[in-house]
PDB file of C-alpha atoms in Angstrom:
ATOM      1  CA  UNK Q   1      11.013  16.580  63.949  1.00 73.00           C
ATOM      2  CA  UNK Q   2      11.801  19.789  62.404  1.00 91.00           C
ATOM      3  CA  UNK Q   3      14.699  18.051  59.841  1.00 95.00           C
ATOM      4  CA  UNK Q   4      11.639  15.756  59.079  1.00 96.00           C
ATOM      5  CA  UNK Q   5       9.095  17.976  58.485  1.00 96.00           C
ATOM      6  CA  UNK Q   6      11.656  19.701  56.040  1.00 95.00           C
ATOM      7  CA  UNK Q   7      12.401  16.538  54.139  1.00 97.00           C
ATOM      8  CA  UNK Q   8       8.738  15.627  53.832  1.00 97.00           C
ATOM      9  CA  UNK Q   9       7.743  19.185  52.840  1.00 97.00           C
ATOM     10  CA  UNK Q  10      10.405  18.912  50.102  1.00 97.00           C
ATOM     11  CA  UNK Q  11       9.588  15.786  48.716  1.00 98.00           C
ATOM     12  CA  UNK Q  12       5.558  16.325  48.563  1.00 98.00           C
ATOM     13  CA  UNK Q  13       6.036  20.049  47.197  1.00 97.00           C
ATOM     14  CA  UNK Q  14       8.654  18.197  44.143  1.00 98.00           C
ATOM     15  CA  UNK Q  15       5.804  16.235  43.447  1.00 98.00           C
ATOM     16  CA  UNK Q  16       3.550  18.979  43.196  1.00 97.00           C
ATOM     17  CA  UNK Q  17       1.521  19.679  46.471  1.00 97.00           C
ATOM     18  CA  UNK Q  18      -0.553  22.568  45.922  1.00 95.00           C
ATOM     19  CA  UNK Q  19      -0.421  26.173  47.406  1.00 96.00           C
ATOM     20  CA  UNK Q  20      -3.592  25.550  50.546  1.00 96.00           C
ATOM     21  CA  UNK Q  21      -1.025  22.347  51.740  1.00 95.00           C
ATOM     22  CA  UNK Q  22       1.956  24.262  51.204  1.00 95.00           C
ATOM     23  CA  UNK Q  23       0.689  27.059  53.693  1.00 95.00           C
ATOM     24  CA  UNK Q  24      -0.954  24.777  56.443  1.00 95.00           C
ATOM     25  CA  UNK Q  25       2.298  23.004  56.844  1.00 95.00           C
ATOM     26  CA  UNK Q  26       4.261  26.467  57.438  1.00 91.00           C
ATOM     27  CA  UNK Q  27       5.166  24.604  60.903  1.00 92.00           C
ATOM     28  CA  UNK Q  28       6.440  22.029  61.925  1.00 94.00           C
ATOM     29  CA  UNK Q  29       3.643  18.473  62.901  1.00 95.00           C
ATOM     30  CA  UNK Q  30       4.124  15.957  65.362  1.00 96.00           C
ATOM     31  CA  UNK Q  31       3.870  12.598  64.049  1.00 96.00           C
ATOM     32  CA  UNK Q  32       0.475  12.433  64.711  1.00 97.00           C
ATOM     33  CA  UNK Q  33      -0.121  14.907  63.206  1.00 97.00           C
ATOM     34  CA  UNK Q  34       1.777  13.997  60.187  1.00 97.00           C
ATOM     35  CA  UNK Q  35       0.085  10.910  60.070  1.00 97.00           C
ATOM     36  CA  UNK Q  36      -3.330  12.678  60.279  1.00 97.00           C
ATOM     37  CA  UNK Q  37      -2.877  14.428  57.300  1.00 97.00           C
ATOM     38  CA  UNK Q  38      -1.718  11.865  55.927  1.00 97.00           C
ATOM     39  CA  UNK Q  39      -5.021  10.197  55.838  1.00 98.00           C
ATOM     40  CA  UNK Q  40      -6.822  13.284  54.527  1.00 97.00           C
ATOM     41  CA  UNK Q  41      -4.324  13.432  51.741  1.00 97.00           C
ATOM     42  CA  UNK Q  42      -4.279   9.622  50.907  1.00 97.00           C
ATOM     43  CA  UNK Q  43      -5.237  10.604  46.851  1.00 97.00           C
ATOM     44  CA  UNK Q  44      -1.796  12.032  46.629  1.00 97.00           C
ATOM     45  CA  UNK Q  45       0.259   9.764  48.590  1.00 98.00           C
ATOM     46  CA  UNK Q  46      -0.827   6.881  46.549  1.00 97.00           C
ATOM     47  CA  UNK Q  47      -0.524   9.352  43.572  1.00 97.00           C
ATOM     48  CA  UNK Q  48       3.074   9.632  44.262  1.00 97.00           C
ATOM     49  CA  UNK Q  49       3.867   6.213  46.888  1.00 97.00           C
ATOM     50  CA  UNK Q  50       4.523   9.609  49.005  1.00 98.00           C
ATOM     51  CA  UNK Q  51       6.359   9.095  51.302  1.00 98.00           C
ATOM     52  CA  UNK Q  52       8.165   5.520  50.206  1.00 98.00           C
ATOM     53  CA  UNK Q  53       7.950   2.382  51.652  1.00 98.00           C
ATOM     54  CA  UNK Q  54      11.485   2.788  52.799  1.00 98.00           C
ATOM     55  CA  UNK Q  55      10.934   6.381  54.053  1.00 98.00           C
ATOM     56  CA  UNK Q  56       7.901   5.205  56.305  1.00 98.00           C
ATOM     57  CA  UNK Q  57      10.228   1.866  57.388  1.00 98.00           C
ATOM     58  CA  UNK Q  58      13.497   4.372  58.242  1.00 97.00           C
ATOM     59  CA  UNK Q  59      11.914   7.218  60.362  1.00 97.00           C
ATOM     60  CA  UNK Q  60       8.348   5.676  62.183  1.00 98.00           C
ATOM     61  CA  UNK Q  61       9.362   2.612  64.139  1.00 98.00           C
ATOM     62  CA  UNK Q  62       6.567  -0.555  63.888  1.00 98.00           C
ATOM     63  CA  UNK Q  63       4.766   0.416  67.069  1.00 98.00           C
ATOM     64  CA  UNK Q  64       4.183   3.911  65.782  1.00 98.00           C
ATOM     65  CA  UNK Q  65       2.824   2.206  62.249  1.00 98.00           C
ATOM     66  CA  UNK Q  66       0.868  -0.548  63.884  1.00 98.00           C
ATOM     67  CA  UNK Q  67      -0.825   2.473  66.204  1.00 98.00           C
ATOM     68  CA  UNK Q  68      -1.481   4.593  63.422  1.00 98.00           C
ATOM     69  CA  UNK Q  69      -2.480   1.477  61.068  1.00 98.00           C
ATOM     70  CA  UNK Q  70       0.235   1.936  58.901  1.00 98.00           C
ATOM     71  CA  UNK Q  71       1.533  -1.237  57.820  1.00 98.00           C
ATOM     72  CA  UNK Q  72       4.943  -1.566  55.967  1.00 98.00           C
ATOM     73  CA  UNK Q  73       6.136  -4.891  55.258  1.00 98.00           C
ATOM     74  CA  UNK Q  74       4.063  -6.067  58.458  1.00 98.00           C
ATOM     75  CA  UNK Q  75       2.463  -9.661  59.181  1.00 98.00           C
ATOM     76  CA  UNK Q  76      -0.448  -8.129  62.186  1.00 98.00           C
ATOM     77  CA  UNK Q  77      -3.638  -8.937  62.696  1.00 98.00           C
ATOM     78  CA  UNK Q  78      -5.919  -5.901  64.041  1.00 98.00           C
ATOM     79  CA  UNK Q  79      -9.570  -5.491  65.372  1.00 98.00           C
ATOM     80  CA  UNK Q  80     -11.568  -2.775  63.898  1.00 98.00           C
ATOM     81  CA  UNK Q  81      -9.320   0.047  62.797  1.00 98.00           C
ATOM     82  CA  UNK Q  82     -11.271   3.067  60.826  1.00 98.00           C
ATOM     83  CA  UNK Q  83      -8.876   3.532  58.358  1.00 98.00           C
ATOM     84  CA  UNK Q  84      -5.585   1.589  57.097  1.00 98.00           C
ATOM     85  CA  UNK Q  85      -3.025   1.814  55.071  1.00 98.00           C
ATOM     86  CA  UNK Q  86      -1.675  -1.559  53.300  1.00 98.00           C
ATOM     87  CA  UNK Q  87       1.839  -1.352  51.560  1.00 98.00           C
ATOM     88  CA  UNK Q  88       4.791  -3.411  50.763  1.00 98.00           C
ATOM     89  CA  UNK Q  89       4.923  -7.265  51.125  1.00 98.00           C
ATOM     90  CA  UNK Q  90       2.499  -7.019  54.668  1.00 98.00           C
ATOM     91  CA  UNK Q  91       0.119  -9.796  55.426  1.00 98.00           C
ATOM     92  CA  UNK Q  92      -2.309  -8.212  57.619  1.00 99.00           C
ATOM     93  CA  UNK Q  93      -6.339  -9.650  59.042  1.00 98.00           C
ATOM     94  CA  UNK Q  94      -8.438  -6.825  59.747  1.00 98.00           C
ATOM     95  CA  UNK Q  95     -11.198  -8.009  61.781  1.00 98.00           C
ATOM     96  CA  UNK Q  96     -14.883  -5.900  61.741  1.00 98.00           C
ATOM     97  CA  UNK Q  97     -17.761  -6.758  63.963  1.00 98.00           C
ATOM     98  CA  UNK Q  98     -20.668  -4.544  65.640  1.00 98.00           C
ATOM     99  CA  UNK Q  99     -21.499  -1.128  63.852  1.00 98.00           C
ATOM    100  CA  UNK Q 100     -17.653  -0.788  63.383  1.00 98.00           C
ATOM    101  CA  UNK Q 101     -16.353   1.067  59.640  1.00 98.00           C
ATOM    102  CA  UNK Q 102     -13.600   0.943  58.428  1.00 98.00           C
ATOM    103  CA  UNK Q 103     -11.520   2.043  54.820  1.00 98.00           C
ATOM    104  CA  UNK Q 104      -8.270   0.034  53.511  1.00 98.00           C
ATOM    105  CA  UNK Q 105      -6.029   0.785  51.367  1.00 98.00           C
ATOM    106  CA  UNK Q 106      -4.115  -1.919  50.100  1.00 98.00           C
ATOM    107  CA  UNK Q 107      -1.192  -1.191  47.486  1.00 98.00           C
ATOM    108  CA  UNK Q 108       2.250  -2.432  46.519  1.00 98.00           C
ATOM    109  CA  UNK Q 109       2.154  -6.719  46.815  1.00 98.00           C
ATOM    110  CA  UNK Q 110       0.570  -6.836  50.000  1.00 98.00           C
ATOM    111  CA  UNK Q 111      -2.125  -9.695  51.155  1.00 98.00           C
ATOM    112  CA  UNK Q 112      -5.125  -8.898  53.877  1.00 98.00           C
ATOM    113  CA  UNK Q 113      -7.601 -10.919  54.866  1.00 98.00           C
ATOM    114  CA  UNK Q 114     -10.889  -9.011  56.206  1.00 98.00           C
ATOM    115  CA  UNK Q 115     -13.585 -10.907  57.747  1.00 98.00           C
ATOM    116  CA  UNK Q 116     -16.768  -8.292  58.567  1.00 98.00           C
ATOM    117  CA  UNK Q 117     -19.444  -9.100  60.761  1.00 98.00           C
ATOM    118  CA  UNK Q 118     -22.882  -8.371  62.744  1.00 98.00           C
ATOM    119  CA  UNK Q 119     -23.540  -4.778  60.941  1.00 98.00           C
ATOM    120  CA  UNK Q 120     -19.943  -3.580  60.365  1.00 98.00           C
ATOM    121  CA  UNK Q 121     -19.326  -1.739  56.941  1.00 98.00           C
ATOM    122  CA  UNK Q 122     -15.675  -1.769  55.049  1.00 98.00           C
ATOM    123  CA  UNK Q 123     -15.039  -0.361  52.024  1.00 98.00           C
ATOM    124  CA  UNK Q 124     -11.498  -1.552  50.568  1.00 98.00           C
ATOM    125  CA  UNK Q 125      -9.336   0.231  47.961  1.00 98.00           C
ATOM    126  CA  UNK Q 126      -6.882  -2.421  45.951  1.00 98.00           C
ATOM    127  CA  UNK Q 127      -3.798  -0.795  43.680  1.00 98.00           C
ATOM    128  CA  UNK Q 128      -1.064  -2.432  42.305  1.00 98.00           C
ATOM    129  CA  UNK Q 129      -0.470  -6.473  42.647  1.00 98.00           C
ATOM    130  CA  UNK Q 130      -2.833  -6.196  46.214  1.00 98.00           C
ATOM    131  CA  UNK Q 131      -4.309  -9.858  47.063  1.00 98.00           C
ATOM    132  CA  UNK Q 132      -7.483  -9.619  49.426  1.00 98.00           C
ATOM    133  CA  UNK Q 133      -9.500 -12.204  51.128  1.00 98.00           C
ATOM    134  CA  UNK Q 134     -12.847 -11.077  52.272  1.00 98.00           C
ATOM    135  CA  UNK Q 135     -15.971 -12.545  54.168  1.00 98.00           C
ATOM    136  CA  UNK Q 136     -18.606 -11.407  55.619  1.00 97.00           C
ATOM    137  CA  UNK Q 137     -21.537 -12.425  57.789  1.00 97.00           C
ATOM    138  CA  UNK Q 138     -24.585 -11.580  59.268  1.00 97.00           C
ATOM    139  CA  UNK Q 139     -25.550  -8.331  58.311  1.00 97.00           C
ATOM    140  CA  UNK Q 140     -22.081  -6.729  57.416  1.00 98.00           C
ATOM    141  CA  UNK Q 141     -21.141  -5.332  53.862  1.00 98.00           C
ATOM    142  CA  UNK Q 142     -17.913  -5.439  52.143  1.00 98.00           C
ATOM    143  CA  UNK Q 143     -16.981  -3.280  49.231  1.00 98.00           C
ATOM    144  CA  UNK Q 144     -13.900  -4.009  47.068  1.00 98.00           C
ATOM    145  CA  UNK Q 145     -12.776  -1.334  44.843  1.00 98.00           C
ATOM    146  CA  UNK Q 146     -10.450  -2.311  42.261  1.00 98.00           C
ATOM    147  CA  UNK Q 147      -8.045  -0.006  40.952  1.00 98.00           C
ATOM    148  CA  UNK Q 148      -5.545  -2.331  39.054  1.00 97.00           C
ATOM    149  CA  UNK Q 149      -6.110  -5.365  36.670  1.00 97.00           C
ATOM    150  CA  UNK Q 150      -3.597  -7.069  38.870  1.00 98.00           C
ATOM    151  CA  UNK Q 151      -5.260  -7.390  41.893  1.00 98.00           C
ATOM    152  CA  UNK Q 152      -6.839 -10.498  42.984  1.00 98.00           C
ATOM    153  CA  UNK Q 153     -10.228 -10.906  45.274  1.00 98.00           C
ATOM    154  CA  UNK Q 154     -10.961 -13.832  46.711  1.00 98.00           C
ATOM    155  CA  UNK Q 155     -14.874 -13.203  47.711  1.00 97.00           C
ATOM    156  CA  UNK Q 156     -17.989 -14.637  47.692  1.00 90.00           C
ATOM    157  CA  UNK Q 157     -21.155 -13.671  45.560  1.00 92.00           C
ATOM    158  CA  UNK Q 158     -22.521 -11.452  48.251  1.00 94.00           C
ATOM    159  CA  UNK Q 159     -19.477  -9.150  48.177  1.00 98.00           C
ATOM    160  CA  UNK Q 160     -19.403  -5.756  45.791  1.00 97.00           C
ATOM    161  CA  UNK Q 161     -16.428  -5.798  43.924  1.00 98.00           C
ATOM    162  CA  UNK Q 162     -15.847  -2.819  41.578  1.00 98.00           C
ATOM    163  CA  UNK Q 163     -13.122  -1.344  39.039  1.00 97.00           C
ATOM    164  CA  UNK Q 164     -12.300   1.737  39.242  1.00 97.00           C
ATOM    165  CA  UNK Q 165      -9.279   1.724  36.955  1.00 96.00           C
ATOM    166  CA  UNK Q 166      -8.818   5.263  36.285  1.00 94.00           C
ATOM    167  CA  UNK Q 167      -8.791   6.458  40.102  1.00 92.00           C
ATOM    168  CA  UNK Q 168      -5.834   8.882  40.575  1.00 90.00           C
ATOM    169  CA  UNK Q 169      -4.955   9.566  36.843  1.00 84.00           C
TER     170      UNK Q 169
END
């Protein structure tokens, strides 16, 4: 842990992590932990594609990724996660029912289908080439947030799709 930790720190401070990170990562995180923070820092590691696809896919093996919803090249279908991360060339169904929430983030060339239902709410951030599919029923509510001209949404009427093309400039 402590060798990646180091390599991590590295990379994120080349790309400009500011001072507060730099000092709450003065020790070493598990990978829970570095996953965590991942999450809170999402702006810059889409910013950057911090770490890379290739980083994620060489030192957290797919059980780790599908457990933290981390998907990296991935085909997985998964049942009410609160927050995802989409990347690569992964095919993944998220699945919302009840009062579940949920955010994706869906980046790189990556396909998800997301079918919402009862009173769920998911709210879905597209970059790059990102193809969704989206339904929803009952009284659920989908949100699409566009953040490339290249994405394609495949969505009925009743679904808010926005652009939001200047998001991490």
């Amino acid at each position: 842990m402590n060798d990646l930790n180091k390599e991590l720190r590295n990379q994120a401070v080349a790309l400009g992590l500011c001072q507060p990170w730099q000092d709450s990562w003065k020790k070493d995180w598990s990978r829970e932990k570095l996953v965590e923070r991942m999450y809170k820092g999402l702006d810059f590691c889409l910013k950057y594609h911090y770490p890379s696809n290739d980083y994620i896919l060489k030192h957290f093996d797919q059980e780790f990724r599908r457990k933290s919803n981390v998907y990296v090249n991935d085909k997985y279908s998964v049942c009410n996660p609160k927050q995802s991360l989409v990347l690569g060339t992964s095919e993944v169904t998220f699945r919302y029912n009840a009062w579940w929430n949920g955010s994706i983030n869906v980046r790189d060339n990556s396909r998800t289908k997301i079918h919402a239902r009862n009173r769920s709410f998911v709210i879905v951030h597209l970059f790059e080439n990102a193809y969704v599919e989206a339904e929803q029923i009952d009284k659920a509510t989908i949100v699409l947030i566009k953040h490339s001209k290249n994405v394609t949404v495949v969505a009925d009427s009743k679904i808010k799709v926005k652009e939001e093309y200047d998001y991490l400039k």
